[in-house]
Coordinates of C-alpha atoms and ligand atoms in Angstrom, one line a residue:
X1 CA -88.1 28.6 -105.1
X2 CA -87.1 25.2 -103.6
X3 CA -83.6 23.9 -104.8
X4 CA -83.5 21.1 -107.3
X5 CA -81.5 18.4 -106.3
X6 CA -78.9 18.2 -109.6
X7 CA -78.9 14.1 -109.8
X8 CA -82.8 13.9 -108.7
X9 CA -84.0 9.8 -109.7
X10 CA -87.0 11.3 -108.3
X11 CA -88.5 14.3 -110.1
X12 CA -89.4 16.8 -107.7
X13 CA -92.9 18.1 -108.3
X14 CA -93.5 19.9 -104.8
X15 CA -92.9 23.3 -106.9
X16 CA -96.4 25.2 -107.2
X17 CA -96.4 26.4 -110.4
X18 CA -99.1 28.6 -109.3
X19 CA -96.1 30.8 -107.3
X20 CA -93.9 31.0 -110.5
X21 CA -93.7 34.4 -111.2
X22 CA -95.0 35.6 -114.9
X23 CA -92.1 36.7 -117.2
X24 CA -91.6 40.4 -117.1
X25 CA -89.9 40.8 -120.3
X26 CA -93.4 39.2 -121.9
X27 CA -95.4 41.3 -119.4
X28 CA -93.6 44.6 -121.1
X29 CA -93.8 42.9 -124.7
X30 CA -97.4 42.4 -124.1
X31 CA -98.0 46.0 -122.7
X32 CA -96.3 47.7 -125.2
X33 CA -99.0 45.9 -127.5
X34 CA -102.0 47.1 -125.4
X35 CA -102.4 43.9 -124.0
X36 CA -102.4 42.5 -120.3
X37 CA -100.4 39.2 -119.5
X38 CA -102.0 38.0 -116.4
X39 CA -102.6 34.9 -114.4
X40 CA -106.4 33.7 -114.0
X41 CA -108.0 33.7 -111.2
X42 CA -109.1 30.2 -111.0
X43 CA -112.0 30.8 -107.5
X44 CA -114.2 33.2 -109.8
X45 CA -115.8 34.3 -113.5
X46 CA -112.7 34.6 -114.7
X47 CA -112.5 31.1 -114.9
X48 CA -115.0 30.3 -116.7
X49 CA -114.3 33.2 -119.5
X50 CA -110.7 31.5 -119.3
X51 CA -112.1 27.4 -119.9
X52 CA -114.3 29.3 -123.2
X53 CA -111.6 30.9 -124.3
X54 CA -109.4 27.8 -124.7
X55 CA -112.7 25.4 -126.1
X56 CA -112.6 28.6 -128.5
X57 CA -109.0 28.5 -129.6
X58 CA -109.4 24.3 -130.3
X59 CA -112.5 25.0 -132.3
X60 CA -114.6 23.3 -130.1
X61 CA -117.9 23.9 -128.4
X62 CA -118.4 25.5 -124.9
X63 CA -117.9 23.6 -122.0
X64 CA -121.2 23.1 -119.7
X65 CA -121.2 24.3 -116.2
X66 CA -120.8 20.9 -114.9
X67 CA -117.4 20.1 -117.4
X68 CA -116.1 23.7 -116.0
X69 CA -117.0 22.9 -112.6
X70 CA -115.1 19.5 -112.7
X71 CA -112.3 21.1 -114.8
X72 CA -111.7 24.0 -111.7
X73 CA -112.0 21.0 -109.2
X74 CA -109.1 19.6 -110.7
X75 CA -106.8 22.5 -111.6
X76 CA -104.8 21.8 -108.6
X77 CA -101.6 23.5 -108.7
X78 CA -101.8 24.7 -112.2
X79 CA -100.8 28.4 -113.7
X80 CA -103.6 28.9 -116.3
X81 CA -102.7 32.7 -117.7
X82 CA -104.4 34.9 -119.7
X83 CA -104.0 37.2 -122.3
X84 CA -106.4 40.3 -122.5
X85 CA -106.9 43.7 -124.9
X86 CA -108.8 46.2 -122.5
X87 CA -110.0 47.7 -126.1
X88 CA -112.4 44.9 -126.6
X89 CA -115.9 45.1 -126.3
X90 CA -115.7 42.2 -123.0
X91 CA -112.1 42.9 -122.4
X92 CA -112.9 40.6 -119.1
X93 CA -112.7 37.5 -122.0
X94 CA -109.3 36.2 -123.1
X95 CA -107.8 37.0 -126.4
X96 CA -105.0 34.1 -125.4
X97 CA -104.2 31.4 -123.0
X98 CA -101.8 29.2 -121.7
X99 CA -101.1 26.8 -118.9
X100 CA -98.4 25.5 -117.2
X101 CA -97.5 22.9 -114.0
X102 CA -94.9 21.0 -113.0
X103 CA -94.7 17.6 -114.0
X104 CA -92.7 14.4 -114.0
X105 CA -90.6 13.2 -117.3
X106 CA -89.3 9.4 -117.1
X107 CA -85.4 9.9 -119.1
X108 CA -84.6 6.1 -118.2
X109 CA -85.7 3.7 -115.8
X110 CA -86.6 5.2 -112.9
X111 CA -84.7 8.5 -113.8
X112 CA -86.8 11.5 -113.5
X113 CA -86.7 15.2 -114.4
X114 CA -89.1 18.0 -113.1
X115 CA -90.6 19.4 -116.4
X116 CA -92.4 22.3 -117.3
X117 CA -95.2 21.2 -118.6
X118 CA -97.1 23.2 -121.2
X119 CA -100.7 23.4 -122.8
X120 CA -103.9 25.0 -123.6
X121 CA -101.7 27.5 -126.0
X122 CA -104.3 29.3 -128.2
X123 CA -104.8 32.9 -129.9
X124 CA -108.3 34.4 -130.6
X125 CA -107.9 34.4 -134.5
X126 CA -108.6 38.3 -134.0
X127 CA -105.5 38.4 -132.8
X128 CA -103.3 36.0 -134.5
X129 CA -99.7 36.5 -136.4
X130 CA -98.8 39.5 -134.1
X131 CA -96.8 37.6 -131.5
X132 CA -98.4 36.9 -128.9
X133 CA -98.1 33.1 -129.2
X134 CA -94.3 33.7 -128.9
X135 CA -94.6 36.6 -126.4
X136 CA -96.5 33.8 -124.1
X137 CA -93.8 30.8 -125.1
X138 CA -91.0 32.7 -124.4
X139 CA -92.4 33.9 -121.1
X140 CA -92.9 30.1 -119.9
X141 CA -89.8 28.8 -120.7
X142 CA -88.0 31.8 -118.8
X143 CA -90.4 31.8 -116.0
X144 CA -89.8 28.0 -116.0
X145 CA -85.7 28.2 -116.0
X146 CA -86.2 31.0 -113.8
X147 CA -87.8 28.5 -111.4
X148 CA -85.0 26.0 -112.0
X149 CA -86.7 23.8 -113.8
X150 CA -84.2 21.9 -116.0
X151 CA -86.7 21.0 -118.9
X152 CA -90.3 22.0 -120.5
X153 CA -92.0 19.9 -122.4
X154 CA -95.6 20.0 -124.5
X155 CA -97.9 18.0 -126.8
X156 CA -98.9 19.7 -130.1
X157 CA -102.0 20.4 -132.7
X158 CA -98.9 21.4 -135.1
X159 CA -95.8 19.9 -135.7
X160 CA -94.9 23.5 -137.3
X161 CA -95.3 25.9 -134.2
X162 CA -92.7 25.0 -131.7
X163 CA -89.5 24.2 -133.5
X164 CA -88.6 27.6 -133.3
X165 CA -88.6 28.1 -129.7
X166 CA -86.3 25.2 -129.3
X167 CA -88.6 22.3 -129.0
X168 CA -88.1 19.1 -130.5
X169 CA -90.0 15.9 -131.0
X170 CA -88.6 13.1 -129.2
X171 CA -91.3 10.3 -129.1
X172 CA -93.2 9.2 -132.2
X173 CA -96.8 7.7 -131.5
X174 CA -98.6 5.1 -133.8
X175 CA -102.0 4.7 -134.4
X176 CA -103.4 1.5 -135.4
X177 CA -106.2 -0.3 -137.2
X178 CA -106.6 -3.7 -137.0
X179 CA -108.7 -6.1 -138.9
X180 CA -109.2 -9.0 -136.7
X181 CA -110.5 -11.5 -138.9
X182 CA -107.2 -11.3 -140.8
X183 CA -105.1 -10.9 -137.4
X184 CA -104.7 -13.9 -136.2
X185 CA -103.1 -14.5 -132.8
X186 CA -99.5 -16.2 -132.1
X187 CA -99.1 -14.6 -129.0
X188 CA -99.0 -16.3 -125.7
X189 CA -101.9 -17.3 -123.4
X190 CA -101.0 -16.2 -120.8
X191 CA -102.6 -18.3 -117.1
X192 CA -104.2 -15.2 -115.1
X193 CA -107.7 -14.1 -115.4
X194 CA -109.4 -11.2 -117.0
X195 CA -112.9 -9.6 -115.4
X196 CA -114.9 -6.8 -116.7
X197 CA -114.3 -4.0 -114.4
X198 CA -117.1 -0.6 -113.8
X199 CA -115.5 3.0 -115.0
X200 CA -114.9 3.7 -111.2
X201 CA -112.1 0.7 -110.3
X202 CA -110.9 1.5 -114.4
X203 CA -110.4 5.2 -113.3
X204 CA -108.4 3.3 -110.2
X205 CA -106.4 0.9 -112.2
X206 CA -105.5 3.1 -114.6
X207 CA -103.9 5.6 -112.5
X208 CA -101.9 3.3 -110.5
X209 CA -100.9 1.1 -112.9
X210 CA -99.7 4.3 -115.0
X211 CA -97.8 5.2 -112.3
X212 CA -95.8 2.2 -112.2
X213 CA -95.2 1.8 -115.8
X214 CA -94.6 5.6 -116.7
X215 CA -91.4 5.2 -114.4
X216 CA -89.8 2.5 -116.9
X217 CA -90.4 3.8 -119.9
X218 CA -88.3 7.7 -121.5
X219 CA -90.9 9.7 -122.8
X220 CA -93.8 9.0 -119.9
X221 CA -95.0 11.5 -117.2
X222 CA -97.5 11.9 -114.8
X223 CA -101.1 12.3 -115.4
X224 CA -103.4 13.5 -112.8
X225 CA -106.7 11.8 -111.4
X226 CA -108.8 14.0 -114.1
X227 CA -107.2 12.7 -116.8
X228 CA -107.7 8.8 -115.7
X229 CA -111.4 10.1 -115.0
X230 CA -112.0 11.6 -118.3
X231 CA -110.4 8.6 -120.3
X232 CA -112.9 6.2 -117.9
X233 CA -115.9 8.3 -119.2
X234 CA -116.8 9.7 -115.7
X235 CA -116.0 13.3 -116.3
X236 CA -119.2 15.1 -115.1
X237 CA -120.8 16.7 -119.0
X238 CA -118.4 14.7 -120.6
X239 CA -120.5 13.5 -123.6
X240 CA -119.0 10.2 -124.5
X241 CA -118.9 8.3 -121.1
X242 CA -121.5 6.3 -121.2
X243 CA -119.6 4.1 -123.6
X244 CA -116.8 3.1 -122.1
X245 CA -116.2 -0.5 -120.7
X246 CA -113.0 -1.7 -119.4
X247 CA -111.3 -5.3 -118.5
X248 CA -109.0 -5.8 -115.6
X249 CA -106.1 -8.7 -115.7
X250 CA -105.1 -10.4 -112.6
X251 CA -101.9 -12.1 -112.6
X252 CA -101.8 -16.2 -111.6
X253 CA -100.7 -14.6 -107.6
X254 CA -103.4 -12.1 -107.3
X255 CA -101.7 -9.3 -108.5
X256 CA -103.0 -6.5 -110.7
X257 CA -101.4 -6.5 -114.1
X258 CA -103.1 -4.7 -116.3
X259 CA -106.5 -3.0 -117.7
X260 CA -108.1 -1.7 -120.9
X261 CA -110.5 1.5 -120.9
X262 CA -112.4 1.0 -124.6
X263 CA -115.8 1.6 -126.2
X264 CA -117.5 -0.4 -129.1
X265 CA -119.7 1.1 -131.9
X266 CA -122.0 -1.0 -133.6
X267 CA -121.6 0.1 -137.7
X268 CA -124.0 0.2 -140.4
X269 CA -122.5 -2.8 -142.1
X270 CA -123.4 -4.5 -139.0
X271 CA -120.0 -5.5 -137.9
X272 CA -118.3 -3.4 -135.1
X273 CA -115.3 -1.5 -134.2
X274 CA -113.0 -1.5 -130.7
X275 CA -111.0 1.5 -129.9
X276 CA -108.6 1.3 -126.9
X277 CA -109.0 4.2 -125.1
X278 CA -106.4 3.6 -122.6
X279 CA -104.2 0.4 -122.7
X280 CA -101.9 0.0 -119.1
X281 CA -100.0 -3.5 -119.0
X282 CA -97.3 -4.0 -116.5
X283 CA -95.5 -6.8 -118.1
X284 CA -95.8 -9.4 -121.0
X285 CA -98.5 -11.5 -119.7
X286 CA -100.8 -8.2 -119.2
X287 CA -100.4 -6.5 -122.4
X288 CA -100.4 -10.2 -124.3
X289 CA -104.1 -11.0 -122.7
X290 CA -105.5 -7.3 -123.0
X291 CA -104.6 -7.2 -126.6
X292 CA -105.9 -10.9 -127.1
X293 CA -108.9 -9.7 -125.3
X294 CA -109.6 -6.7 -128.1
X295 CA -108.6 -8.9 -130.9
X296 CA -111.1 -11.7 -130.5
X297 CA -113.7 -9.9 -129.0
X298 CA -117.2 -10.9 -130.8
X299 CA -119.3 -8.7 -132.9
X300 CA -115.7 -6.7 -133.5
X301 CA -113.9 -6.8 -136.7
X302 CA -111.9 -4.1 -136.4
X303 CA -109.4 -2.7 -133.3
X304 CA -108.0 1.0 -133.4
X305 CA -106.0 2.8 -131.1
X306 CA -103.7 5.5 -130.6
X307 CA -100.4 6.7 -128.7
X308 CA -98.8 3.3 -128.8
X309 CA -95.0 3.5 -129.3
X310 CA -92.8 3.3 -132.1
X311 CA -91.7 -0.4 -130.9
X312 CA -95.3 -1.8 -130.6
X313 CA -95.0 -5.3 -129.5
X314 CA -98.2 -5.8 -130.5
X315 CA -96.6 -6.5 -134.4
X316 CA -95.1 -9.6 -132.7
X317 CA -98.5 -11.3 -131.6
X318 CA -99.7 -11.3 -135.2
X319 CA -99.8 -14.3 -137.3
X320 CA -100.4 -11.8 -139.9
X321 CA -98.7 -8.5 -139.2
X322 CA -100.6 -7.0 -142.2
X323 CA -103.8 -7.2 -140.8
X324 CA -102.7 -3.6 -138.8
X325 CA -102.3 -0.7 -141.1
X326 CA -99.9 1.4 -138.6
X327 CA -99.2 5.2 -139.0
X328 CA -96.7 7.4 -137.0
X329 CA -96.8 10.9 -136.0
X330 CA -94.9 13.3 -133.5
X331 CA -96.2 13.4 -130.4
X332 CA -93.6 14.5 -127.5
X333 CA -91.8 17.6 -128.0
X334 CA -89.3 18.4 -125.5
X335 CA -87.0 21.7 -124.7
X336 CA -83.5 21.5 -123.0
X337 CA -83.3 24.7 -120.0
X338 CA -80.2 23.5 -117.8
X339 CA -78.3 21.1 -120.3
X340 CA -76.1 19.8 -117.5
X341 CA -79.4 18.7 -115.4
X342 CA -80.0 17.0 -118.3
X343 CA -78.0 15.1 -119.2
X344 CA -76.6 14.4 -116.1
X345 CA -80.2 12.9 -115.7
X346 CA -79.7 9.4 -117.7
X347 CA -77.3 6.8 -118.0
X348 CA -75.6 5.8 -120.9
X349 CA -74.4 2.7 -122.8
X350 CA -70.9 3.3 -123.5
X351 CA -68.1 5.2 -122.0
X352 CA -66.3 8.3 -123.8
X353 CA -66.4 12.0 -123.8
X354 CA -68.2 14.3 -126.6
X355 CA -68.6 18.1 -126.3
X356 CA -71.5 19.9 -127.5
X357 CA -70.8 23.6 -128.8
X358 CA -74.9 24.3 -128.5
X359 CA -76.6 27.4 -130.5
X360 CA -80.0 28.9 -128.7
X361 CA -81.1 31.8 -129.6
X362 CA -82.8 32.1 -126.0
X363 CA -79.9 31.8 -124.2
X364 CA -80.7 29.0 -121.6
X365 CA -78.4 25.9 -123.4
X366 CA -76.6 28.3 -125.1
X367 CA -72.6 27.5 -125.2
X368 CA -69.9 24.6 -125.1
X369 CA -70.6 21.4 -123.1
X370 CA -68.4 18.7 -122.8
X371 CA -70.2 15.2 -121.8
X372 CA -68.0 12.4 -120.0
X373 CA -69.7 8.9 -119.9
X374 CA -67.8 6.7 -117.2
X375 CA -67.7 2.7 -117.3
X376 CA -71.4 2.1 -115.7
X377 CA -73.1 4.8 -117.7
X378 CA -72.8 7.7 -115.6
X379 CA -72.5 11.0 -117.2
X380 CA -71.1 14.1 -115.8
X381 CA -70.9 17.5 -117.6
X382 CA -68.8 20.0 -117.6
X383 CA -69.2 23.9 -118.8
X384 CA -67.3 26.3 -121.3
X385 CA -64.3 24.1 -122.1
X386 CA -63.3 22.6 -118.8
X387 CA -63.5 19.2 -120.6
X388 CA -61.7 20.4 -124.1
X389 CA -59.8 17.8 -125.3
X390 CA -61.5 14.9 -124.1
X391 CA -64.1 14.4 -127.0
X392 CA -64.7 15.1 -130.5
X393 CA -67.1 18.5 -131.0
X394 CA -70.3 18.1 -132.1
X395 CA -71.8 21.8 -133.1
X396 CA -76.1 21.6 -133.1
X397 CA -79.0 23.6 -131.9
X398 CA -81.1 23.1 -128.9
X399 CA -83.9 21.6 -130.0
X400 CA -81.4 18.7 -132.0
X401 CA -80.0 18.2 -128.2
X402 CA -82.7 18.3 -126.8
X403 CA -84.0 15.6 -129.8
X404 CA -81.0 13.4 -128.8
X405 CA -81.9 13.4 -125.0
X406 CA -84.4 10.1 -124.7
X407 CA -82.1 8.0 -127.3
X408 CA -85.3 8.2 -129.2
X409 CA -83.5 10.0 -132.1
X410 CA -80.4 9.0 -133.7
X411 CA -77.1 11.6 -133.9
X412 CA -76.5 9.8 -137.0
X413 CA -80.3 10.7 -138.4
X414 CA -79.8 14.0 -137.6
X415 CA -76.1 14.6 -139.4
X416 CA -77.3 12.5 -142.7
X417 CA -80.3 15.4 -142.6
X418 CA -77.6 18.3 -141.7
X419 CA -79.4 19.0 -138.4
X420 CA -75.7 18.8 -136.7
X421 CA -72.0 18.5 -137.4
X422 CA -69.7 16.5 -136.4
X423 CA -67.6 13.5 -137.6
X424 CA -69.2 10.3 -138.5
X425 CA -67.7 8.3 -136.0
X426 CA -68.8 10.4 -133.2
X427 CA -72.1 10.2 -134.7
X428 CA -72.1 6.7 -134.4
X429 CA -70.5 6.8 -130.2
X430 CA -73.1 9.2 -129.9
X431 CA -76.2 6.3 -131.4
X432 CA -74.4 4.0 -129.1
X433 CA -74.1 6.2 -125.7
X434 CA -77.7 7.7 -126.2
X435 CA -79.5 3.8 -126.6
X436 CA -82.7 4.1 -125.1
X437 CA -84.0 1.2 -122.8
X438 CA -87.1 0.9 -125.1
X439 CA -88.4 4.1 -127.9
X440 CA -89.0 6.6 -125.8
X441 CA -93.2 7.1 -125.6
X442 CA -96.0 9.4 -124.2
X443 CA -99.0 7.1 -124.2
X444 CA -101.0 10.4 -123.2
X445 CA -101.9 14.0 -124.3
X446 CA -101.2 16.9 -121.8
Ligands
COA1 C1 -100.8 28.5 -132.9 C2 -101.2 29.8 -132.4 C3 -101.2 29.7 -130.8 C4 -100.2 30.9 -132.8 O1 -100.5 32.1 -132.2 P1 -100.1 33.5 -132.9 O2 -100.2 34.5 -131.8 O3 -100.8 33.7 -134.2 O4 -98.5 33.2 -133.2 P2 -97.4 34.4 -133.3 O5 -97.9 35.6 -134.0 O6 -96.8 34.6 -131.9 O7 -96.4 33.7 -134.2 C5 -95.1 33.3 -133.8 C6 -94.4 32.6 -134.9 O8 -95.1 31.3 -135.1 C7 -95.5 31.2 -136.4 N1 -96.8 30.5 -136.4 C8 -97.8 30.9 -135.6 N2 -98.8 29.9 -135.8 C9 -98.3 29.0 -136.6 C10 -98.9 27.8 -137.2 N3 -100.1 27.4 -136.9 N4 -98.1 27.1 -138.0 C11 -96.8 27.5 -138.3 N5 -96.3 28.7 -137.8 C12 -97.0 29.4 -137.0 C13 -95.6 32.7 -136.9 O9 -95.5 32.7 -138.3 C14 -94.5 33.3 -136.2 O10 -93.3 32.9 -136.9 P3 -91.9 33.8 -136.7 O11 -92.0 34.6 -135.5 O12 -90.8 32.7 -136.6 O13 -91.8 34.5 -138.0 C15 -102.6 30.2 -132.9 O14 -102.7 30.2 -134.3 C16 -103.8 29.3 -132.4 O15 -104.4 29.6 -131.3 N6 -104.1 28.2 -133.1 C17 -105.2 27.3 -132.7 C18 -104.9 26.5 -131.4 C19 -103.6 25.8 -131.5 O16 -103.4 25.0 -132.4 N7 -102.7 25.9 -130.5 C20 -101.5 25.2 -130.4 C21 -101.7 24.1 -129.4 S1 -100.4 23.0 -129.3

């Protein structure tokens, strides 16, 4: 495997996480259960009994041959794996699946981790409750620290399934409904222009203007071409393309700000409803006319959409903030491998010294770390009591580090609920240190 470079800004993603070896340790679990662990070939058949498998586990319908056609087109470098029982009556269909790649996590501005990025997690509910969920988690996260990557990371249909592996949420989303005829708007105007734009230059805009803002903001990663596809509606079978429209904004120079992927639906009551399907402003002036855009758009009297962050600015450009019922939810769940890779992978807000005495039942962040913050916010880790003495001790799990991580969380949040000890005034350094730059968000689902 390639080295990782320990202070990497830039994540590195050349790692094929097709060559990652599967675990052994799950390969004997699963064996000793009957069952083959194995990764799918993703040229043949097996593909296809892979891509049913996973509609299956989601409850949803099967894909057509065009959606698994597109879907094998862009697998790229991928590790889609299967789990099989060769006592079944089509043993060559999967009783469980799960994929992993590498990915990119923004920590802070312009500070990125390699992650090990997780999905498609399902269990025939013939098999289910016999461990072979856990037999597969535990197998990517060592295959993943095996690899060296520092982190792995997921997006979940549960909020009860992954805590015990060590994962933890770290960036709420809100989902909102508007009603715009109570909204009102007391946000700027801003001067550039906005054009309608066809799915194709949306798909376009969307990905690069992702890639821009995912790099300032904790919580982001990368999303692939397929995903900007799917969420312009071009996805070959994809049943729901058709409806999308999309806006572009130009700034006053010429510049590409921003763009808006929605799709209307004209209701019963004759009135209609907006939902934001993707929403990618770089700067005020972008995200002030997009959203101005939704809000008085004719016909529409009510705006929803979903993954925005936890520190909406979108409350501000209300003249009546209660015209948007908001909810909140867990949406970014995030496990600590290589804690000093971790950490070592922000900055911070204030100097000082804390060490972490870390429980993980796996093993990977498993021991005493002492962080030392200098004056400019750089932090350097040390390992089994090389730093003692120099900060107060702080005793948590891994997935409460690994909570703490984007800022997103607060150390004194998780001592008033007893997730972790220490004194309250290190509780409070550790708020401080941890700031984020803005609430750590994943405007996307992986
Ligand atoms: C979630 C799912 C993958 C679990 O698979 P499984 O093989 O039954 O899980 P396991 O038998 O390995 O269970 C491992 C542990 O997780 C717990 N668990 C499993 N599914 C759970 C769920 N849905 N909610 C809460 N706990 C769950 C088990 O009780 C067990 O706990 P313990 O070992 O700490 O006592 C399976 O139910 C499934 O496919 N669900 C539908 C698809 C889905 O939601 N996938 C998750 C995508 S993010």
């Amino acid at each position: 495997m390639p080295e990782q470079p320990r202070h990497s800004q830039h994540a590195t993603t050349s790692l094929d996480a097709r060559t990652v070896p599967l675990d052994p340790a799950s390969t004997r679990t699963l064996a000793d259960a009957g069952l083959t662990y194995r990764a799918v070939d993703t040229d043949g058949d097996d593909f296809v009994s892979y891509v049913q498998a996973v509609n299956r586990g989601f409850l949803g319908e099967r894909s057509k041959p065009e959606a698994v056609e597109a879907w094998r087109e862009t697998i790229g470098d991928r590790r889609p794996v299967g789990v099989f029982d060769g006592g079944s009556p089509e043993p060559h269909l999967p009783v469980a699946t799960v994929n992993a790649w590498v990915d990119e996590l923004t920590v802070d501005v312009d500070r990125l981790l390699p992650m090990w990025a997780v999905s498609a997690v399902t269990v025939s509910a013939t098999h289910r409750r016999r461990g072979i969920a856990r037999a597969m988690l535990e197998g990517e996260l060592r295959a993943a620290a095996d690899a060296g990557l520092p982190i792995a990371g997921l997006t979940v249909s549960e909020a009860t399934i992954y805590g015990r592996y060590g994962f933890a949420p770290v960036a709420t989303a809100t989902s909102w409904t508007v009603k715009t005829h109570r909204a009102g708007w007391i946000g700027p105007r801003p001067g550039g222009r906005l054009d309608p734009i066809e799915r194709e230059l949306a798909q376009q805009d969307l990905a690069a203007l992702h890639d821009v803002v995912r790099r300032g903001r904790p919580g982001e990663v990368a999303a692939t071409p397929s995903y900007w596809r799917s969420t312009a509606g071009l996805t070959p079978g994809q049943t729901d393309g058709g409806k999308v429209r999309a806006v572009r904004y130009t700034d006053e120079s010429g510049q590409v700000r921003g763009v808006l992927a929605y799709q209307l639906e004209n209701r019963d009551d004759g009135a209609a409803t907006l939902t934001v399907r993707a929403l990618a402003a770089d700067g005020p002036d972008a995200y002030a006319a997009l959203w101005r855009f939704a809000l008085e758009h004719d016909l529409v009297d009510t705006v929803r959409a979903t993954e925005r962050s936890a520190d909406e600015p979108l409350r501000w450009l209300l003249a009546d903030p209660r015209a948007a019922e908001v909810t909140e939810r867990d949406h970014h769940w995030l496990r600590i491998l290589d804690v000093a890779r971790c950490l070592e992978s922000r900055t911070y807000r204030a100097p000082g010294a804390v060490t972490f005495d870390v429980v993980d039942p796996l093993g990977f962040a498993a021991g005493r770390w002492t962080l030392t913050v200098a004056e400019g916010g750089a932090g350097v880790v040390t390992r089994d009591g090389a730093g003692d003495g120099e900060g107060a001790v702080v005793t948590l799990g891994v997935a409460e580090l690994s909570a703490l991580l984007l800022g997103g969380v607060r150390a004194t949040t998780l001592r008033a609920a007893g997730r972790l000890a220490t004194d309250a005034a290190t509780a409070a350094w550790l708020d401080a240190t941890f700031a984020p730059v803005a609430a750590p968000q994943l405007s996307l689902w992986y």
